[in-house]
Short mmCIF file of C-alpha atoms in Angstrom, two decimals:
data_model
loop_
_atom_site.label_atom_id
_atom_site.label_comp_id
_atom_site.label_asym_id
_atom_site.label_seq_id
_atom_site.Cartn_x
_atom_site.Cartn_y
_atom_site.Cartn_z
CA MET A 7 -56.11 -6.93 -5.18
CA GLU A 8 -55.04 -6.74 -8.81
CA GLU A 9 -55.26 -2.93 -8.81
CA ASN A 10 -52.62 -2.76 -6.02
CA LYS A 11 -50.04 -4.64 -8.06
CA LYS A 12 -47.01 -2.53 -8.93
CA ILE A 13 -43.98 -2.95 -11.12
CA LEU A 14 -40.95 -3.36 -8.87
CA SER A 15 -37.89 -1.24 -9.55
CA ILE A 16 -34.30 -2.43 -9.46
CA LEU A 17 -31.12 -0.36 -9.44
CA LEU A 18 -28.44 -2.24 -11.38
CA VAL A 19 -24.92 -1.17 -10.42
CA GLU A 20 -22.51 -2.49 -13.06
CA ASP A 21 -19.62 -0.82 -14.87
CA ASN A 22 -19.40 -3.21 -17.84
CA LYS A 23 -21.60 -2.43 -20.84
CA ILE A 24 -22.11 -6.05 -21.89
CA ASN A 25 -23.12 -7.12 -18.38
CA GLN A 26 -25.49 -4.14 -18.23
CA MET A 27 -27.12 -5.21 -21.50
CA VAL A 28 -27.65 -8.78 -20.31
CA ALA A 29 -29.01 -7.96 -16.86
CA THR A 30 -31.25 -5.14 -18.05
CA SER A 31 -32.76 -7.29 -20.79
CA ILE A 32 -33.61 -10.29 -18.63
CA LEU A 33 -34.94 -8.11 -15.77
CA LYS A 34 -37.23 -6.13 -18.05
CA LYS A 35 -38.38 -9.29 -19.79
CA ARG A 36 -39.34 -10.64 -16.37
CA GLY A 37 -41.37 -7.52 -15.65
CA TYR A 38 -39.11 -5.37 -13.47
CA THR A 39 -38.16 -1.78 -14.22
CA CYS A 40 -34.42 -1.26 -14.21
CA GLU A 41 -32.16 1.77 -13.87
CA THR A 42 -28.37 1.55 -14.09
CA ALA A 43 -25.41 3.09 -12.30
CA GLU A 44 -21.82 2.56 -13.47
CA ASN A 45 -20.10 2.54 -10.07
CA GLY A 46 -20.82 2.55 -6.36
CA LYS A 47 -20.56 6.30 -5.92
CA GLU A 48 -23.10 6.90 -8.67
CA ALA A 49 -25.39 4.33 -7.04
CA VAL A 50 -25.22 6.02 -3.64
CA ASP A 51 -25.97 9.40 -5.22
CA ILE A 52 -29.01 7.95 -7.01
CA LEU A 53 -30.32 6.28 -3.85
CA VAL A 54 -30.18 9.61 -2.01
CA GLN A 55 -32.68 11.00 -4.50
CA LYS A 56 -34.81 8.03 -5.52
CA GLU A 57 -36.23 4.88 -3.93
CA PHE A 58 -35.94 1.40 -5.42
CA ASP A 59 -37.18 -1.99 -4.29
CA LEU A 60 -33.81 -3.72 -4.63
CA VAL A 61 -30.20 -3.11 -5.67
CA LEU A 62 -28.14 -5.50 -7.80
CA MET A 63 -24.60 -4.52 -6.89
CA ASP A 64 -21.45 -5.55 -8.77
CA CYS A 65 -18.56 -6.04 -6.37
CA GLN A 66 -15.55 -4.94 -8.38
CA MET A 67 -15.89 -1.51 -10.02
CA PRO A 68 -13.68 1.55 -10.49
CA VAL A 69 -14.27 4.79 -8.51
CA MET A 70 -16.12 2.96 -5.72
CA ASP A 71 -16.58 -0.81 -5.48
CA GLY A 72 -19.71 -2.59 -4.33
CA TYR A 73 -18.43 -3.32 -0.84
CA GLU A 74 -17.68 0.30 -0.04
CA ALA A 75 -20.93 1.48 -1.63
CA THR A 76 -22.94 -0.98 0.48
CA LYS A 77 -21.23 0.18 3.66
CA LYS A 78 -22.09 3.78 2.80
CA ILE A 79 -25.73 2.87 2.11
CA ARG A 80 -26.02 1.03 5.43
CA SER A 81 -24.16 3.66 7.45
CA PRO A 82 -26.19 5.51 10.13
CA GLU A 83 -24.91 8.74 8.59
CA SER A 84 -26.16 7.76 5.14
CA ARG A 85 -28.62 10.08 3.41
CA VAL A 86 -30.12 7.38 1.18
CA LEU A 87 -33.90 7.14 1.33
CA ASN A 88 -33.93 3.47 2.38
CA LYS A 89 -30.92 2.19 4.33
CA ASP A 90 -32.51 -1.26 4.63
CA ILE A 91 -33.03 -1.82 0.91
CA PRO A 92 -32.13 -5.39 -0.16
CA ILE A 93 -28.72 -5.40 -1.84
CA ILE A 94 -27.83 -8.46 -3.90
CA ALA A 95 -24.14 -8.75 -4.72
CA MET A 96 -23.07 -9.80 -8.21
CA THR A 97 -19.62 -11.33 -8.08
CA ALA A 98 -17.46 -13.24 -10.53
CA ASN A 99 -15.56 -14.58 -7.54
CA ALA A 100 -16.93 -18.00 -6.57
CA MET A 101 -14.04 -18.71 -4.21
CA ALA A 102 -14.53 -19.62 -0.57
CA GLY A 103 -15.18 -16.60 1.59
CA ALA A 104 -16.86 -14.55 -1.14
CA ARG A 105 -20.31 -14.89 0.43
CA GLU A 106 -18.98 -13.98 3.87
CA LYS A 107 -17.24 -10.89 2.50
CA CYS A 108 -20.50 -9.75 0.86
CA LEU A 109 -22.50 -10.27 4.05
CA GLU A 110 -19.88 -8.51 6.19
CA ALA A 111 -20.20 -5.45 3.93
CA GLY A 112 -23.95 -5.38 4.61
CA MET A 113 -25.19 -7.07 1.45
CA SER A 114 -28.32 -9.20 1.74
CA ASP A 115 -27.37 -12.03 -0.61
CA TYR A 116 -25.26 -12.72 -3.67
CA VAL A 117 -25.30 -14.34 -7.11
CA VAL A 118 -22.29 -15.54 -9.05
CA LYS A 119 -21.45 -14.14 -12.49
CA PRO A 120 -21.90 -15.15 -15.22
CA MET A 121 -25.48 -15.07 -14.00
CA GLU A 122 -27.94 -17.82 -14.75
CA PRO A 123 -31.41 -16.19 -15.11
CA LYS A 124 -33.10 -19.00 -13.14
CA ILE A 125 -30.77 -18.57 -10.16
CA LEU A 126 -31.00 -14.78 -10.34
CA PHE A 127 -34.80 -14.80 -10.15
CA GLU A 128 -34.82 -17.42 -7.40
CA THR A 129 -32.60 -15.07 -5.40
CA LEU A 130 -34.68 -11.97 -6.15
CA VAL A 131 -37.92 -13.52 -4.89
CA LYS A 132 -36.30 -14.18 -1.52
CA TRP A 133 -36.15 -10.44 -1.04
CA ILE A 134 -39.02 -8.97 -3.04
CA GLN A 135 -42.38 -10.64 -3.42
CA GLU A 136 -42.89 -12.24 -6.82
CA GLY A 137 -46.55 -11.24 -6.71
CA GLU A 138 -45.71 -7.56 -6.61
CA ARG A 139 -44.04 -7.46 -9.99
CA ASP A 140 -45.99 -7.10 -13.22
CA PRO A 141 -44.37 -9.34 -15.84
CA VAL A 142 -44.71 -8.28 -19.44
CA PRO A 143 -46.19 -11.18 -21.45
CA VAL A 144 -44.19 -12.38 -24.43
CA THR A 145 -46.41 -13.58 -27.27
CA ILE A 146 -45.63 -16.55 -29.48
CA SER A 147 -45.09 -14.22 -32.44
CA GLU A 148 -42.58 -12.19 -30.41
CA LYS A 149 -40.75 -15.36 -29.42
CA ASN A 150 -40.60 -16.44 -33.06
CA ASN A 151 -39.35 -13.00 -34.01
CA LEU A 152 -36.50 -13.29 -31.53
CA GLN A 153 -35.57 -16.62 -33.08
CA GLU A 154 -35.81 -15.48 -36.69
CA LYS A 155 -34.74 -11.85 -36.62
CA THR A 156 -31.05 -12.68 -36.38
CA ALA A 157 -29.40 -15.02 -38.87
CA PHE A 158 -27.27 -17.01 -36.47
CA PRO A 159 -24.44 -19.49 -37.17
CA HIS A 160 -24.73 -23.09 -36.01
CA ASP A 161 -21.34 -23.02 -34.35
CA LEU A 162 -18.74 -20.52 -33.16
CA ASP A 163 -15.14 -21.39 -32.36
CA GLY A 164 -14.47 -21.24 -28.64
CA ILE A 165 -18.10 -20.50 -27.76
CA ASP A 166 -20.83 -22.74 -26.39
CA ILE A 167 -23.82 -21.07 -28.05
CA GLU A 168 -26.35 -23.00 -25.95
CA THR A 169 -24.78 -21.67 -22.74
CA GLY A 170 -24.61 -18.12 -24.09
CA LEU A 171 -28.24 -18.15 -25.17
CA ARG A 172 -29.36 -19.57 -21.83
CA ARG A 173 -27.54 -16.80 -19.99
CA THR A 174 -29.21 -14.16 -22.17
CA GLY A 175 -32.69 -15.57 -21.63
CA GLY A 176 -32.83 -17.16 -25.11
CA ASN A 177 -32.84 -13.75 -26.82
CA ARG A 178 -30.90 -14.28 -30.06
CA VAL A 179 -31.04 -10.61 -31.02
CA LEU A 180 -29.50 -9.58 -27.70
CA TYR A 181 -26.95 -12.41 -27.90
CA SER A 182 -25.83 -11.34 -31.37
CA ASP A 183 -25.46 -7.75 -30.13
CA LEU A 184 -23.39 -8.98 -27.18
CA LEU A 185 -21.05 -10.97 -29.42
CA GLN A 186 -20.42 -7.91 -31.58
CA ALA A 187 -19.89 -5.75 -28.49
CA PHE A 188 -17.46 -8.35 -27.13
CA VAL A 189 -15.19 -7.99 -30.16
CA THR A 190 -15.25 -4.20 -29.93
CA ASP A 191 -14.90 -3.89 -26.16
CA HIS A 192 -12.74 -6.88 -25.24
CA GLY A 193 -11.01 -8.05 -28.43
CA ASN A 194 -7.65 -6.68 -27.27
CA ASP A 195 -7.94 -7.22 -23.51
CA ASN A 196 -4.85 -9.42 -23.62
CA GLN A 197 -2.85 -6.43 -24.84
CA VAL A 198 -4.37 -4.19 -22.18
CA ILE A 199 -3.32 -6.67 -19.49
CA SER A 200 0.18 -7.10 -20.93
CA ARG A 201 0.74 -3.35 -21.14
CA ALA A 202 -0.58 -2.85 -17.59
CA LEU A 203 1.79 -5.51 -16.26
CA LEU A 204 4.76 -3.92 -18.05
CA GLU A 205 3.85 -0.61 -16.42
CA ASN A 206 3.35 -2.36 -13.06
CA ASN A 207 -0.27 -1.22 -13.08
CA ILE A 208 -1.58 -4.23 -11.20
CA GLU A 209 -5.00 -2.70 -10.55
CA THR A 210 -5.74 -2.29 -14.28
CA ALA A 211 -4.39 -5.75 -15.12
CA LEU A 212 -6.48 -7.34 -12.38
CA ARG A 213 -9.68 -5.48 -13.24
CA THR A 214 -9.31 -6.22 -16.97
CA ALA A 215 -8.73 -9.94 -16.39
CA HIS A 216 -11.63 -10.05 -13.95
CA THR A 217 -13.99 -8.31 -16.38
CA LEU A 218 -12.87 -10.44 -19.33
CA LYS A 219 -13.52 -13.57 -17.27
CA GLY A 220 -17.06 -12.49 -16.42
CA VAL A 221 -17.98 -11.35 -19.91
CA ALA A 222 -16.48 -14.47 -21.52
CA GLY A 223 -18.59 -16.64 -19.24
CA GLY A 224 -21.66 -14.59 -20.10
CA ILE A 225 -21.34 -15.24 -23.83
CA GLY A 226 -20.46 -18.91 -23.38
CA ALA A 227 -16.73 -18.64 -24.16
CA LEU A 228 -15.96 -21.30 -21.56
CA ALA A 229 -12.27 -21.96 -22.29
CA LEU A 230 -11.58 -18.21 -22.32
CA TYR A 231 -13.45 -17.88 -19.03
CA GLU A 232 -11.15 -20.45 -17.43
CA SER A 233 -7.92 -19.05 -18.86
CA ALA A 234 -8.84 -15.46 -17.91
CA GLN A 235 -9.68 -16.66 -14.41
CA LYS A 236 -6.22 -18.26 -14.09
CA VAL A 237 -4.58 -15.02 -15.23
CA GLU A 238 -6.66 -13.07 -12.71
CA ILE A 239 -5.63 -15.36 -9.85
CA ALA A 240 -1.96 -15.26 -10.86
CA VAL A 241 -2.01 -11.44 -10.97
CA ARG A 242 -3.83 -11.17 -7.64
CA GLU A 243 -1.47 -13.60 -5.91
CA ASP A 244 1.64 -12.06 -7.51
CA GLN A 245 2.62 -15.32 -9.20
CA LEU A 246 4.59 -13.59 -11.94
CA LYS A 247 6.51 -16.72 -12.94
CA LEU A 248 3.25 -18.40 -13.92
CA LEU A 249 1.91 -15.47 -15.89
CA GLU A 250 3.72 -15.93 -19.21
CA PRO A 251 2.24 -19.36 -20.13
CA LEU A 252 -1.13 -18.36 -18.66
CA MET A 253 -1.18 -15.16 -20.74
CA GLU A 254 -0.23 -17.14 -23.85
CA LYS A 255 -3.12 -19.55 -23.28
CA MET A 256 -5.60 -16.74 -22.60
CA THR A 257 -4.43 -14.89 -25.72
CA ARG A 258 -4.94 -17.98 -27.89
CA ASP A 259 -8.41 -18.51 -26.45
CA LEU A 260 -9.32 -14.85 -26.98
CA GLN A 261 -8.01 -14.78 -30.55
CA GLU A 262 -9.90 -17.97 -31.42
CA VAL A 263 -13.17 -16.41 -30.26
CA VAL A 264 -12.59 -12.99 -31.81
CA GLU A 265 -11.39 -14.25 -35.18
CA ASP A 266 -14.39 -16.54 -35.67
CA LEU A 267 -16.83 -13.85 -34.52
CA LYS A 268 -15.38 -11.49 -37.11
CA LYS A 269 -15.96 -14.08 -39.82
CA LYS A 270 -19.47 -15.12 -38.82
CA ILE A 271 -21.06 -12.30 -36.82
CA ILE A 272 -19.33 -8.98 -37.52
CA GLN A 273 -20.42 -7.18 -40.67
CA GLN A 274 -17.45 -6.58 -42.96
CA PRO A 275 -17.41 -3.31 -44.92
CA SER A 276 -18.52 -3.56 -48.52
CA PHE A 277 -17.43 -1.23 -51.30
CA ASN A 278 -19.65 -0.21 -54.17
CA MET A 279 -17.64 -0.70 -57.35
CA LYS A 280 -20.06 1.50 -59.30
CA ASN A 281 -19.05 4.59 -57.34
CA LYS A 282 -15.36 4.55 -58.18
CA SER A 283 -13.71 7.89 -58.83
CA ASP A 284 -11.53 8.64 -61.85
CA GLN A 285 -9.82 11.44 -59.93
CA PRO A 286 -6.37 10.86 -58.40
CA ILE A 287 -6.09 10.44 -54.65
CA ASN A 288 -5.37 13.57 -52.65
CA ILE A 289 -1.86 12.72 -51.43
CA GLU A 290 -1.97 15.17 -48.52
CA LYS A 291 -5.22 13.63 -47.30
CA ILE A 292 -3.99 10.04 -47.48
CA ILE A 293 -0.70 10.94 -45.75
CA SER A 294 -2.65 12.72 -43.01
CA LEU A 295 -4.80 9.63 -42.49
CA LEU A 296 -1.72 7.41 -42.39
CA ASP A 297 -0.21 9.70 -39.74
CA GLU A 298 -3.37 9.47 -37.63
CA LEU A 299 -3.47 5.69 -37.90
CA GLN A 300 0.24 5.46 -37.06
CA GLU A 301 -0.37 7.28 -33.79
CA MET A 302 -3.38 5.09 -32.95
CA ALA A 303 -1.49 1.88 -33.76
CA GLU A 304 1.47 2.92 -31.62
CA GLU A 305 -0.95 3.52 -28.73
CA MET A 306 -2.73 0.19 -29.47
CA ASN A 307 -5.97 2.11 -29.75
CA PRO A 308 -8.84 -0.36 -30.39
CA ASP A 309 -10.58 2.28 -32.55
CA ALA A 310 -7.74 2.10 -35.07
CA ASP A 311 -9.86 -0.14 -37.31
CA GLU A 312 -12.19 2.80 -38.04
CA LYS A 313 -9.27 4.90 -39.31
CA ALA A 314 -7.95 1.92 -41.32
CA LYS A 315 -11.42 1.46 -42.77
CA GLU A 316 -11.41 5.09 -43.91
CA ILE A 317 -8.03 4.60 -45.62
CA ASN A 318 -9.17 1.38 -47.25
CA GLN A 319 -12.36 2.99 -48.55
CA LEU A 320 -10.36 5.84 -50.03
CA LEU A 321 -8.00 3.46 -51.84
CA GLN A 322 -10.92 1.38 -53.13
CA LEU A 323 -12.85 4.46 -54.24
CA HIS A 324 -9.98 5.64 -56.41
CA ASP A 325 -9.10 2.10 -57.55
CA SER A 326 -5.54 2.66 -56.34
CA ILE A 327 -2.85 0.24 -57.39
CA HIS A 328 -2.22 -0.05 -53.65
CA LYS A 329 -5.77 -1.04 -52.71
CA GLU A 330 -4.60 -4.51 -51.64
CA LEU A 331 -2.44 -2.83 -49.01
CA GLY A 332 -5.55 -0.98 -47.88
CA GLU A 333 -7.48 -4.24 -47.45
CA ARG A 334 -4.56 -5.78 -45.61
CA LEU A 335 -4.32 -2.70 -43.35
CA PHE A 336 -8.02 -2.88 -42.49
CA ASN A 337 -7.91 -6.61 -41.69
CA GLN A 338 -4.81 -6.18 -39.52
CA SER A 339 -6.42 -3.29 -37.63
CA ALA A 340 -9.65 -5.24 -37.16
CA ASP A 341 -7.56 -8.10 -35.71
CA MET A 342 -5.63 -5.56 -33.58
CA ASP A 343 -2.31 -6.83 -34.96
CA PHE A 344 -0.70 -3.47 -34.33
CA GLU A 345 2.86 -4.52 -35.20
CA GLU A 346 1.68 -5.68 -38.62
CA VAL A 347 -0.37 -2.49 -39.03
CA LEU A 348 2.80 -0.45 -38.52
CA GLU A 349 4.66 -2.56 -41.10
CA THR A 350 1.90 -2.08 -43.68
CA LEU A 351 1.82 1.64 -42.92
CA THR A 352 5.54 1.76 -43.76
CA GLU A 353 4.82 0.11 -47.12
CA LEU A 354 2.02 2.57 -47.86
CA ARG A 355 4.21 5.54 -46.97
CA LYS A 356 6.84 4.33 -49.42
CA ALA A 357 4.19 3.69 -52.02
CA PHE A 358 2.81 7.20 -51.78
CA GLY A 359 6.23 8.64 -52.38
CA ASN A 360 5.25 8.03 -56.03
CA THR A 361 2.85 10.52 -57.62
CA ASP A 362 1.26 7.81 -59.82
CA SER A 363 -0.36 6.14 -56.80
#
């Protein structure tokens, strides 16, 4: 019977990059093949062309959510190759009625995010036979490599490392990658939510809070998980009077996590003192870079730190008397303190009114 064994295929429907990384890693480690779709519409299109053994379907996604996608898959008019395929919902909503809503949409079962690998696999084997998969063995040397490859801190502010590692299947390399991705992708989610609320864009505010909650739980940022969940509920239930203190608490929790990750996990840029240039800075170039950063800071663009890094490197390279402003600018941009970035930009503009800069 061994020759009939096949590797089972799973379609993972998830719009968040960090959640994709986690789920894909633990599924492949368990021996499943995994393909991803970023929203329900993309999933339906894929299922029209290709068969899978099971679908892991996120519930809340842009373009088309998991509920609507499931209804389309189950519809008699559907052109998918297997209308009866098991569909397991992934939801960050553990509130009463969540299971019923999933089942009413035609989903087979559901798991709560942040996912615990043990519970996920217990759910999967209800719907696809464990004997049909072909797990990839992990050798002792590979396990040791996972433990040793990443130099990992003993503690992180606002993060329960044990929980985060458990939810990533004990893979320290993956967990370190997730923590870095969290800073890049979610380090300014509080500002995204605040701006969305000011613009009365409730959908964006709700989706951002919901995603932040799920991702925070996945990395073990438990206090942030709880505070983001409270913001999500307040936005959904239109409890605007409660939002200000809840947003303040969530912002503090987020900043605590991000600031410590930057100190202990994120690689800070280093500058080679041997490569300094004796040539004066090109004033037109530095002013142009300052203009570009100004626009990014005004838009609260999270990629502003890359432009600030370029400015800082230029000031360091030429050993400018204003290089401390460059370092300050980079640190402020990395922390997404956009108001302070704009203030430092004003200082630099004044400074470069002098030709001896």
